[in-house]
Tab-separated table of C-alpha atoms in Angstrom:
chain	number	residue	atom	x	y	z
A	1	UNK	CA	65.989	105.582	83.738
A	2	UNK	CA	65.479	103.487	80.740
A	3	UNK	CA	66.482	105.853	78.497
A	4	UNK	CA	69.683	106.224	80.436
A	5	UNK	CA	70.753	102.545	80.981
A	6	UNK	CA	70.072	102.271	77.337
A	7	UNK	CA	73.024	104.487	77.227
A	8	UNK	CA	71.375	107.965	75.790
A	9	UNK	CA	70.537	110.915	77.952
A	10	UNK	CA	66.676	112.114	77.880
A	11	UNK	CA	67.454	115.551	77.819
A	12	UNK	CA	69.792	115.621	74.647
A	13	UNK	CA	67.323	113.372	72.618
A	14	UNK	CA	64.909	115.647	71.395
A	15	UNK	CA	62.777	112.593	69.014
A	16	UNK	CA	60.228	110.531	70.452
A	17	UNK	CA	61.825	107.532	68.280
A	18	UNK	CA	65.572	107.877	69.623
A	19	UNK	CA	63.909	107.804	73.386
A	20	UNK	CA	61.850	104.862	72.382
A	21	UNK	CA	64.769	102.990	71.171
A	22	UNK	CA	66.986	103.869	74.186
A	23	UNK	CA	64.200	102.670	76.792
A	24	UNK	CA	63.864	99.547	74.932
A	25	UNK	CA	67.880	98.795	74.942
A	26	UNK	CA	67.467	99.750	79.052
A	27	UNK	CA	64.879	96.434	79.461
A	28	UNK	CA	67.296	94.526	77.503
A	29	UNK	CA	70.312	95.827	79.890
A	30	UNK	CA	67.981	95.486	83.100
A	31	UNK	CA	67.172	91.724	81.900
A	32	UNK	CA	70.290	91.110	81.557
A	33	UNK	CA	71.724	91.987	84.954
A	34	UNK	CA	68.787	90.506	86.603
A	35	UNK	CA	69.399	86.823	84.657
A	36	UNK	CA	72.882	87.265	85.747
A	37	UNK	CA	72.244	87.749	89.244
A	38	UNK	CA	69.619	84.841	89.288
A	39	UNK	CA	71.977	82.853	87.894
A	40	UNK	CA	75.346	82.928	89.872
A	41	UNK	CA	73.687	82.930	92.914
A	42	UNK	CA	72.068	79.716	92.087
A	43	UNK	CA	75.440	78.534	91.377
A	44	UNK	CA	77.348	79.894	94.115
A	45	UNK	CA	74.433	78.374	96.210
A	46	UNK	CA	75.133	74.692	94.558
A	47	UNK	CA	79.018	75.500	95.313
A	48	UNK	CA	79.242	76.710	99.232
A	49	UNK	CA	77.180	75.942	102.488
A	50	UNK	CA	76.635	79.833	102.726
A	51	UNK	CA	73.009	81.012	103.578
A	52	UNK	CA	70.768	82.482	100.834
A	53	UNK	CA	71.034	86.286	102.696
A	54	UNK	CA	75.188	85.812	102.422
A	55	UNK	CA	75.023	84.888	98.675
A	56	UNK	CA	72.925	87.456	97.353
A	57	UNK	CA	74.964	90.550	98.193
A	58	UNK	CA	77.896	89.001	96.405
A	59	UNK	CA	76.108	88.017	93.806
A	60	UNK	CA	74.260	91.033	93.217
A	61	UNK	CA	78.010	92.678	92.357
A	62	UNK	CA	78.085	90.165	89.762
A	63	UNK	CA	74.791	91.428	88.144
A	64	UNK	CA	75.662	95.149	88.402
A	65	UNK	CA	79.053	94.429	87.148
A	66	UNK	CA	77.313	92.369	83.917
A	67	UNK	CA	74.791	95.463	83.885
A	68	UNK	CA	76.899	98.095	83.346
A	69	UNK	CA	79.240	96.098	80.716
A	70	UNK	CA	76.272	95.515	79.069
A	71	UNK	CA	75.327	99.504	79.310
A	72	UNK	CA	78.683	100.662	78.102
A	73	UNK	CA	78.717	98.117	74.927
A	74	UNK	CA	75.585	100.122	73.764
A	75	UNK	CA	76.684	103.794	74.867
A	76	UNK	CA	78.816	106.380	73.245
A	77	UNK	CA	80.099	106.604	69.765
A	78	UNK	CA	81.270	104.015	68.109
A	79	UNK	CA	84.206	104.785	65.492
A	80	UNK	CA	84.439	102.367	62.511
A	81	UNK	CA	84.303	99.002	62.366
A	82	UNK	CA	87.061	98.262	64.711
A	83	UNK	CA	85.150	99.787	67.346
A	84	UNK	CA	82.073	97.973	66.393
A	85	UNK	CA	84.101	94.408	66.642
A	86	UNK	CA	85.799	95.861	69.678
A	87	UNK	CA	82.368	95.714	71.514
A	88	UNK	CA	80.926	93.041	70.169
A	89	UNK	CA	83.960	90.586	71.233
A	90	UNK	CA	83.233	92.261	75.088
A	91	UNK	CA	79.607	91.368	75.062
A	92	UNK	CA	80.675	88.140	73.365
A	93	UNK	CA	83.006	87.292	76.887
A	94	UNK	CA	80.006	88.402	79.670
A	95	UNK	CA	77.716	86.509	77.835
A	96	UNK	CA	80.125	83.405	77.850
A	97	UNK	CA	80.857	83.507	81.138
A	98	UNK	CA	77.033	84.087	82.411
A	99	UNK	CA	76.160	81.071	79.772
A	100	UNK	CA	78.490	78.923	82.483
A	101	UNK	CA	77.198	80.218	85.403
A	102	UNK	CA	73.548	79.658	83.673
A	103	UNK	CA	74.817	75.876	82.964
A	104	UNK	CA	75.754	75.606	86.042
A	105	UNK	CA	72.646	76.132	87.772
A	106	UNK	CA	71.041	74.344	85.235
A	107	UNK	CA	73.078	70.682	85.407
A	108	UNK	CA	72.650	71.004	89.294
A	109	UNK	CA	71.525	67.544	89.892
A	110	UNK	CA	73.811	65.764	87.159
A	111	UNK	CA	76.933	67.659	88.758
A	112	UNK	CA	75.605	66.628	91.835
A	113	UNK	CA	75.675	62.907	91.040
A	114	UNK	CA	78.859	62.847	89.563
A	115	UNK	CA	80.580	64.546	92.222
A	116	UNK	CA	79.327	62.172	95.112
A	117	UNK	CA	80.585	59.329	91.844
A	118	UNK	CA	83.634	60.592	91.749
A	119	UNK	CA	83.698	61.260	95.430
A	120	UNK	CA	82.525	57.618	96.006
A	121	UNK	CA	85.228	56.224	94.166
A	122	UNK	CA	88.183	58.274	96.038
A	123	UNK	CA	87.296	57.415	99.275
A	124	UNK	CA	89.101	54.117	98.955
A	125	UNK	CA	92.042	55.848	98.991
A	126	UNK	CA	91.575	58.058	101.435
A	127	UNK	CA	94.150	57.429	104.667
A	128	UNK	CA	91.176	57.219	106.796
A	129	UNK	CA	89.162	55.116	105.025
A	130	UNK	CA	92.322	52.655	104.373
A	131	UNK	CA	92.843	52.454	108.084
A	132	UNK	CA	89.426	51.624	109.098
A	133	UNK	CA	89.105	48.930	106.146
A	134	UNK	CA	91.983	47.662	107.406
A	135	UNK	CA	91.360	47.222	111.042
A	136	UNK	CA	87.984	45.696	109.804
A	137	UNK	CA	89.481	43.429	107.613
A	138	UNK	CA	91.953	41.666	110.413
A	139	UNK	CA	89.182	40.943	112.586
A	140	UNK	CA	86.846	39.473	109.746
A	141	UNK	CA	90.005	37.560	108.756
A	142	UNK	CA	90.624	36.549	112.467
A	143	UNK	CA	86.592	35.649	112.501
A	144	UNK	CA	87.071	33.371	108.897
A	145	UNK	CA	89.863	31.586	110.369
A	146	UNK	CA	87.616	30.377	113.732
A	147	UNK	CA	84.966	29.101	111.320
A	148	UNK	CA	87.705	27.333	108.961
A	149	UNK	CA	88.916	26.140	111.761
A	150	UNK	CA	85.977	24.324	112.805
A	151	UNK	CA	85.145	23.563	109.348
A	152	UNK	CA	88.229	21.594	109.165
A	153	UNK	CA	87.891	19.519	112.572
A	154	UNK	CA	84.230	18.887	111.178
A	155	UNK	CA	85.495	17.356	107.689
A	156	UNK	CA	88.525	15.322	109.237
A	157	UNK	CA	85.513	13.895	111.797
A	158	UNK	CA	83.644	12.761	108.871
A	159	UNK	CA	86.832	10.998	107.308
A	160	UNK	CA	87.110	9.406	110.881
A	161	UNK	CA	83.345	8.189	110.817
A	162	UNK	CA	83.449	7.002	107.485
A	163	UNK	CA	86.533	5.037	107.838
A	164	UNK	CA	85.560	3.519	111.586
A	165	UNK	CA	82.388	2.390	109.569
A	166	UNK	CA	83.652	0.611	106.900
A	167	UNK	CA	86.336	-0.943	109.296
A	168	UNK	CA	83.738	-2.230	110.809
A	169	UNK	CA	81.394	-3.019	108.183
A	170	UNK	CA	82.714	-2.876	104.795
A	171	UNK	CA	80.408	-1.829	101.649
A	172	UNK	CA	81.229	-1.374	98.128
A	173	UNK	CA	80.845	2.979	99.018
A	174	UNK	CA	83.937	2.940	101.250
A	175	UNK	CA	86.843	4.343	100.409
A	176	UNK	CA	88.786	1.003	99.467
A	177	UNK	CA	92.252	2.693	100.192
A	178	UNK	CA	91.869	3.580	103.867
A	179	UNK	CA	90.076	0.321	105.048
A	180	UNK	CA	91.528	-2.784	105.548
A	181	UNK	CA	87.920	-5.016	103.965
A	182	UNK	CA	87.927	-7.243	107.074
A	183	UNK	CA	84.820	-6.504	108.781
A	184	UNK	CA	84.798	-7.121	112.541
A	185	UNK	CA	85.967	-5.424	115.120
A	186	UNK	CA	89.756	-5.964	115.024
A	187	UNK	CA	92.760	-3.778	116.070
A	188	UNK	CA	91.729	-1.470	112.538
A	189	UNK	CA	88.419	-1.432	113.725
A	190	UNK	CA	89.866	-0.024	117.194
A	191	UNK	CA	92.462	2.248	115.335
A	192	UNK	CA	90.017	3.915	113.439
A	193	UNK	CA	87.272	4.186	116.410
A	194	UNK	CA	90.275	5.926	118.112
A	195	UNK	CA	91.020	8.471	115.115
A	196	UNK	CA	87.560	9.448	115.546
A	197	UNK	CA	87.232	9.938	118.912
A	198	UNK	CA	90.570	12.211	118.595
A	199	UNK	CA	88.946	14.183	115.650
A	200	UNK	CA	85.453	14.892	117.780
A	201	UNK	CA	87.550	16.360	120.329
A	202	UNK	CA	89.669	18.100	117.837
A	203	UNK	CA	85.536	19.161	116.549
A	204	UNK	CA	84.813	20.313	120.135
A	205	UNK	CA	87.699	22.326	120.875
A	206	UNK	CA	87.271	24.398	117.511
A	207	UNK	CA	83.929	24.821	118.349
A	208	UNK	CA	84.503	25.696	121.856
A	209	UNK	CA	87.280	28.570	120.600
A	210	UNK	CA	85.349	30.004	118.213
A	211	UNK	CA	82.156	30.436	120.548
A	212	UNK	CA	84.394	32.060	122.949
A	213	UNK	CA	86.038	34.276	120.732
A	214	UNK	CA	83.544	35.018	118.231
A	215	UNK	CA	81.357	36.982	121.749
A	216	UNK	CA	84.662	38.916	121.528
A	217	UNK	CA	85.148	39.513	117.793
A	218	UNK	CA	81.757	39.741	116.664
A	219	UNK	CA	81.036	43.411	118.247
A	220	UNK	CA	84.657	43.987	117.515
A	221	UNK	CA	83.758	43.379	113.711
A	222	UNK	CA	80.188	45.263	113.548
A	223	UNK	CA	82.337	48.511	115.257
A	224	UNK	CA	85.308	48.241	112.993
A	225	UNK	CA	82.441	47.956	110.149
A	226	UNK	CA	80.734	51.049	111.048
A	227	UNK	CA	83.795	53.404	111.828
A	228	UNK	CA	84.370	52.553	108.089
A	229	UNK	CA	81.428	53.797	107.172
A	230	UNK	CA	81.437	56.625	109.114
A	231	UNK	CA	84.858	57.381	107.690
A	232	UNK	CA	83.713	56.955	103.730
A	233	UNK	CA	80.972	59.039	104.465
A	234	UNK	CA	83.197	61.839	106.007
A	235	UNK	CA	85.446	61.513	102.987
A	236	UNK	CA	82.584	61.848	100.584
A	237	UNK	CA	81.041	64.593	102.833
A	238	UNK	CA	84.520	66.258	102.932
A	239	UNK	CA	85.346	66.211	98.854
A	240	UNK	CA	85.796	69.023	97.156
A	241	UNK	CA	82.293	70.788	96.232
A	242	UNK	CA	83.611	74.178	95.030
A	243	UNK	CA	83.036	75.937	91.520
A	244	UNK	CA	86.324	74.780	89.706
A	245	UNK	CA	84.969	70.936	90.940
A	246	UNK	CA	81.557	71.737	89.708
A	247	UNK	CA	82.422	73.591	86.370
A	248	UNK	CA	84.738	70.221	85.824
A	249	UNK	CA	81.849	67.937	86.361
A	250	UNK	CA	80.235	69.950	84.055
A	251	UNK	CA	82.601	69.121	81.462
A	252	UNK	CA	81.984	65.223	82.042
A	253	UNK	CA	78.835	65.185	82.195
A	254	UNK	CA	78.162	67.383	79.144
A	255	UNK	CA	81.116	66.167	77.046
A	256	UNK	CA	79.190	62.318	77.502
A	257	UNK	CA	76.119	62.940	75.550
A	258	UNK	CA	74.930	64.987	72.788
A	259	UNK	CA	71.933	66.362	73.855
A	260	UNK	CA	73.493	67.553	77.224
A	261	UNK	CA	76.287	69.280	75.426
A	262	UNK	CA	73.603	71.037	72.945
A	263	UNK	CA	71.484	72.034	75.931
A	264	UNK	CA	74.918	74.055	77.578
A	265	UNK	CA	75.423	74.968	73.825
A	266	UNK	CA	71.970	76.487	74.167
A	267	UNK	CA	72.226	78.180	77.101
A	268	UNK	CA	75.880	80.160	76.309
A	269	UNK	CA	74.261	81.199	73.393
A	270	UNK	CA	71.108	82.213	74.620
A	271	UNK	CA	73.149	85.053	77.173
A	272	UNK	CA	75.796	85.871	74.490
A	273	UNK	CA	72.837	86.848	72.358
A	274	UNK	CA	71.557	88.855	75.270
A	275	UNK	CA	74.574	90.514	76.222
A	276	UNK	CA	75.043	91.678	72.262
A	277	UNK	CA	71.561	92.521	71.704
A	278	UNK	CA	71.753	96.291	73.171
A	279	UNK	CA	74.578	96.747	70.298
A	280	UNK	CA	72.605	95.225	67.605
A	281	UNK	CA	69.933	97.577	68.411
A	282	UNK	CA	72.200	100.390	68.421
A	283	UNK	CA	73.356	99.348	65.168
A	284	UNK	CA	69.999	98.793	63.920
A	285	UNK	CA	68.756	102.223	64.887
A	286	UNK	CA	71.345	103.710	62.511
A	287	UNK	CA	72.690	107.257	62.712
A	288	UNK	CA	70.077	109.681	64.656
A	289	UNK	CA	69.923	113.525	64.804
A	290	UNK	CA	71.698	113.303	68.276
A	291	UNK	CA	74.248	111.239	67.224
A	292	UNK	CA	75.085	113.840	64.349
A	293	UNK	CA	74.738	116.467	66.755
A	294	UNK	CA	77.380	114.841	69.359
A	295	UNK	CA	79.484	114.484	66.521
A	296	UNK	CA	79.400	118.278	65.238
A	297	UNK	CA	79.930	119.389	68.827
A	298	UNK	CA	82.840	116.742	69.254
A	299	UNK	CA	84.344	117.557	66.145
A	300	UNK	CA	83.846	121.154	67.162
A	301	UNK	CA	85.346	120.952	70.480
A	302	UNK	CA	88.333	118.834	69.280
A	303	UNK	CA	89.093	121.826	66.284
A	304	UNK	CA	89.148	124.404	69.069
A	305	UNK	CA	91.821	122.649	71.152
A	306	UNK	CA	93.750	122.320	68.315
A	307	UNK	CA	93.777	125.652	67.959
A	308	UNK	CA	94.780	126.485	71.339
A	309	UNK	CA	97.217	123.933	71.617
A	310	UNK	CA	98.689	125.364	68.154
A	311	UNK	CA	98.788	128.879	69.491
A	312	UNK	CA	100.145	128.255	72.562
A	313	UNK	CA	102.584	126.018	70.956
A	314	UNK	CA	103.669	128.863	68.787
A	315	UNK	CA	103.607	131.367	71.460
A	316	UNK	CA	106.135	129.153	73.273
A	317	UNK	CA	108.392	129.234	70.458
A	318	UNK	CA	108.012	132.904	70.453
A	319	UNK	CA	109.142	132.736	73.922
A	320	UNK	CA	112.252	130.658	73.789
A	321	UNK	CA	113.527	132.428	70.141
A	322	UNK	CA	113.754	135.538	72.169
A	323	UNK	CA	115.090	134.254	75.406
A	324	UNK	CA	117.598	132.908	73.028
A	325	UNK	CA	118.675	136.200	71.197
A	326	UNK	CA	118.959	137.930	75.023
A	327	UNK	CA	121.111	135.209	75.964
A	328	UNK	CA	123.332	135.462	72.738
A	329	UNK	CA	123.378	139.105	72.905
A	330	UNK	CA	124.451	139.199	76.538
A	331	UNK	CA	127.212	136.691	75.611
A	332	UNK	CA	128.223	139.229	72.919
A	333	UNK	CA	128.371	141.783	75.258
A	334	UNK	CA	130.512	139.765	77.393
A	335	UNK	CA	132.985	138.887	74.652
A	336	UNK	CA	133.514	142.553	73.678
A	337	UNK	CA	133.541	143.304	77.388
A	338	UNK	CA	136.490	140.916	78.007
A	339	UNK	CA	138.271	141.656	74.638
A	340	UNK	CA	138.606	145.593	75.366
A	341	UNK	CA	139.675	144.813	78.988
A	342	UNK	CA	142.521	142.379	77.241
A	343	UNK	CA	143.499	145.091	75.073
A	344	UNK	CA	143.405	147.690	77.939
A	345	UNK	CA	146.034	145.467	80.344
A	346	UNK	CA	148.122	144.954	77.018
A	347	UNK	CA	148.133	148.855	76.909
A	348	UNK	CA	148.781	149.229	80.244
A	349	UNK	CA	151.610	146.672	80.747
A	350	UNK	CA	153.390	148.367	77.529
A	351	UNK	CA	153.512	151.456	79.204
A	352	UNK	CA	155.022	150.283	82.504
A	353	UNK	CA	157.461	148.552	80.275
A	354	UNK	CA	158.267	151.285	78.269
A	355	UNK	CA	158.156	153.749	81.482
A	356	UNK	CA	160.799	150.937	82.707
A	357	UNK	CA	163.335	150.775	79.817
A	358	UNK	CA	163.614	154.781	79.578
A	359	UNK	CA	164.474	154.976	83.509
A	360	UNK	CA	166.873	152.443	82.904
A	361	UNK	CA	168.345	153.629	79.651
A	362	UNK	CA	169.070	157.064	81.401
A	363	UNK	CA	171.088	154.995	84.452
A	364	UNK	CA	172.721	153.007	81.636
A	365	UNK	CA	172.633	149.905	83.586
A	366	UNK	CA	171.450	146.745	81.963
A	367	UNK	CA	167.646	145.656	82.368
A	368	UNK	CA	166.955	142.748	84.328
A	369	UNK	CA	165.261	139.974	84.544
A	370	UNK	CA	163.866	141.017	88.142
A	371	UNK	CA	162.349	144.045	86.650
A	372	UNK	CA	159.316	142.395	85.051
A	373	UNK	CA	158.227	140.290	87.330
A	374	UNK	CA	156.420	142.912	89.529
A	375	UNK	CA	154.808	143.614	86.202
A	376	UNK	CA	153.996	140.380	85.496
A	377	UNK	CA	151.642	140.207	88.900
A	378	UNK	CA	150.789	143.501	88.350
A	379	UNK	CA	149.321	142.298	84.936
A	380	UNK	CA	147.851	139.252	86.596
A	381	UNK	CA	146.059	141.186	88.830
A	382	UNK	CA	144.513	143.542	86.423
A	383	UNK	CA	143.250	140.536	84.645
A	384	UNK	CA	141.805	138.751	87.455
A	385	UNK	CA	139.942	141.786	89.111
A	386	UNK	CA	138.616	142.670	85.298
A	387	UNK	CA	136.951	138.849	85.066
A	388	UNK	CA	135.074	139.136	88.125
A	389	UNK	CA	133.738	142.604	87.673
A	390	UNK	CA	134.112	143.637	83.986
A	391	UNK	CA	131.572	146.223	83.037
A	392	UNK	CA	132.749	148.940	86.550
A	393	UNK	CA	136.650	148.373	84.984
A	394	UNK	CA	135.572	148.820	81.769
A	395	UNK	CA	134.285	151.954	82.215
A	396	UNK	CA	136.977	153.170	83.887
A	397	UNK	CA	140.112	152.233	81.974
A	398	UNK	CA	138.224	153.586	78.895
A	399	UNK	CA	137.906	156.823	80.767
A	400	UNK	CA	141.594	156.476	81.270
A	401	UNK	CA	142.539	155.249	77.531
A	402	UNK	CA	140.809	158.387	76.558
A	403	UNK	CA	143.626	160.607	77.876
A	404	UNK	CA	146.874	158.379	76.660
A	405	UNK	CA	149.400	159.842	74.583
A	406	UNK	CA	149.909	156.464	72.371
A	407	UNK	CA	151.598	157.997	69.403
A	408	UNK	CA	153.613	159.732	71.412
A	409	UNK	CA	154.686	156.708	73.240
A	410	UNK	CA	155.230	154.775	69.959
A	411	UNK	CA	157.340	157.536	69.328
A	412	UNK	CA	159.332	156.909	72.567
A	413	UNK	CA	159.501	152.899	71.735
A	414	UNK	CA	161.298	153.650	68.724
A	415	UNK	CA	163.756	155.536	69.958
């Protein structure tokens, strides 16, 4: 079997070397389909949610397909050098795209983490995600304007305080533009103790609205917080995972640092060398005796179907000269056919005109016109029934030329 998948045939190599060298090219070919196969179902596992026991069958395709490639680079004859580059650019493109795969399955985990980056940073946009930060933001807004709200009744009871104080007892540390200076408790003094008893009540309302509403929005606000989590998570859960997405992140993350890059540099090269080494063991092997044997018989076998395709190529020719000289010689025959049957209704219609001009000489009335008409049709006739059935009339009007007297009726024309 090794022998075989390192494309020779035990049975026509006859040299313990040439079997040697076929058996190792086989390893090289079985290697190769197995690395394949190991790694493109590690990939397609990184890619999809199917089980292990669905991926492997497809997979395995993959690996026979990259085996027998590989078997058919290092098999047969190879013509010249455009053969040689021929197979060396095909191994060249299986071990490329195994190399990918291979990278693949080994950037796993940096693919990985920029997928759920790039994931991460699209889910801001996604419908459902904008929705849900939306809702959530109204009711934190909604939740910010209670607590301003109080806020604001709290500093506007301080500025009350303050300036009911210093009515009442002015210091240097009051605010000299709202007081009056004239300590006491005079009509400012009341003003100001009125301001701040409207501004605490302003402070107790705002406090009293946002306690009631906050019971409301709080649970509003820690739902509408995690429905948008939920919903970023879906989104990230959701993103595209596939092997177009994967082989992409691949580019990113291999394109950003050297070392990466080299490593996936590595790793192509590593298969392409696989996938070409079967060939550069055929090549190194050289010319063997059963390589000049399948020549000889080749060469052999290609001289003797020259030589039948010459022969019956000439025997064809053969064939059609001769078909062509019966055809020409028939149409000879025909011609002479029709010619003597011309030249028999010629004779014949001179005789009925002759026969014609004695009986009317002896009446000594003129000739007319009438008279040759039923020769005419008679003449027509004779024609007609001689093209459809030549060779019977021929026969017969010779018989009958035989026995005319055409000096004689010369003769008779002349006088």
């Amino acid at each position: 079997m090794l022998t075989w998948l390192g494309g020779g045939e035990r049975r026509e190599l006859h040299e313990q070397h040439e079997r040697s060298a076929h058996a190792i090219a086989g390893v090289v070919v079985i290697l190769n389909a197995a690395l394949a196969w190991l790694v493109t179902t590690l990939a397609v596992l990184e890619a999809t949610r199917w089980t292990l026991l669905a991926v492997l069958p497809v997979t395995l395709v993959f690996g026979l397909l990259v085996g027998a490639i590989t078997r058919g680079v290092a098999s047969g004859p190879i013509r010249g050098l455009r053969g040689i580059v021929g197979r060396g650019l095909v191994a060249v493109a299986v071990g490329v795209a195994v190399g990918e795969f291979a990278a693949l399955a080994v950037f796993s985990g940096s693919i990985d983490r920029q997928l759920a980056l790039q994931a991460a940073r699209n889910a801001d946009s996604a419908p459902a995600v904008v929705q849900a930060s939306t809702s959530a933001a109204q009711l934190r807004t909604t939740r910010v304007a209670l607590d301003k709200a109080v806020d604001t009744a709290r500093v506007h009871r301080d500025e009350a305080l303050v300036v009911a104080r210093c009515e009442y007892h002015p210091t240097p540390a009051c605010p000299q533009t709202r007081i009056t200076g004239v300590p006491g408790s005079g009509p400012e003094t009341r003003t100001a103790n009125e301001v701040l008893a409207d501004s605490q009540q302003e402070l107790d309302n705002a406090i009293a609205t946002r306690d009631r509403q906050a019971a409301e929005l709080d649970p509003k606000i820690a739902d509408a917080e995690r429905a948008l989590s939920q919903a970023r998570q879906s989104v990230i859960a959701d993103a595209d995972h596939g092997l177009a997405s994967r082989w992409l992140a691949l580019q990113d993350s291999t394109l950003a640092g050297a070392g990466a890059l080299m490593l996936r540099l590595l790793t192509i090269a590593f298969f392409t060398l696989l996938s070409l080494l079967p060939l550069i063991l055929r090549l190194w092997r050289g010319e063997t005796a059963h390589d000049r044997h399948a020549a000889a018989r080749a060469e052999r076998e290609r001289a003797e179907l020259d030589a039948e395709t010459a022969i019956a190529v000439k025997r064809a020719e053969v064939r059609a000269a001769a078909e062509t000289l019966w055809a020409e010689q028939q149409l000879v025959q025909a011609r002479m056919a029709v010619e003597a049957q011309t030249e028999i209704d010629r004779a014949q219609l001179r005789r009925r005109v002759n026969a014609e001009l004695e009986g009317a000489s002896h009446v000594g009335e003129p000739v007319a016109e009438d008279i040759y008409l039923p020769i005419a049709a008679e003449a027509e006739a004779a024609s007609l029934a001689a093209t459809e059935s030549p060779e019977p009339e021929v026969k017969a009007v010779v018989t009958e030329t035989e026995n005319l007297p055409a000096p004689v009726e010369s003769r008779n024309v002349h006088a």
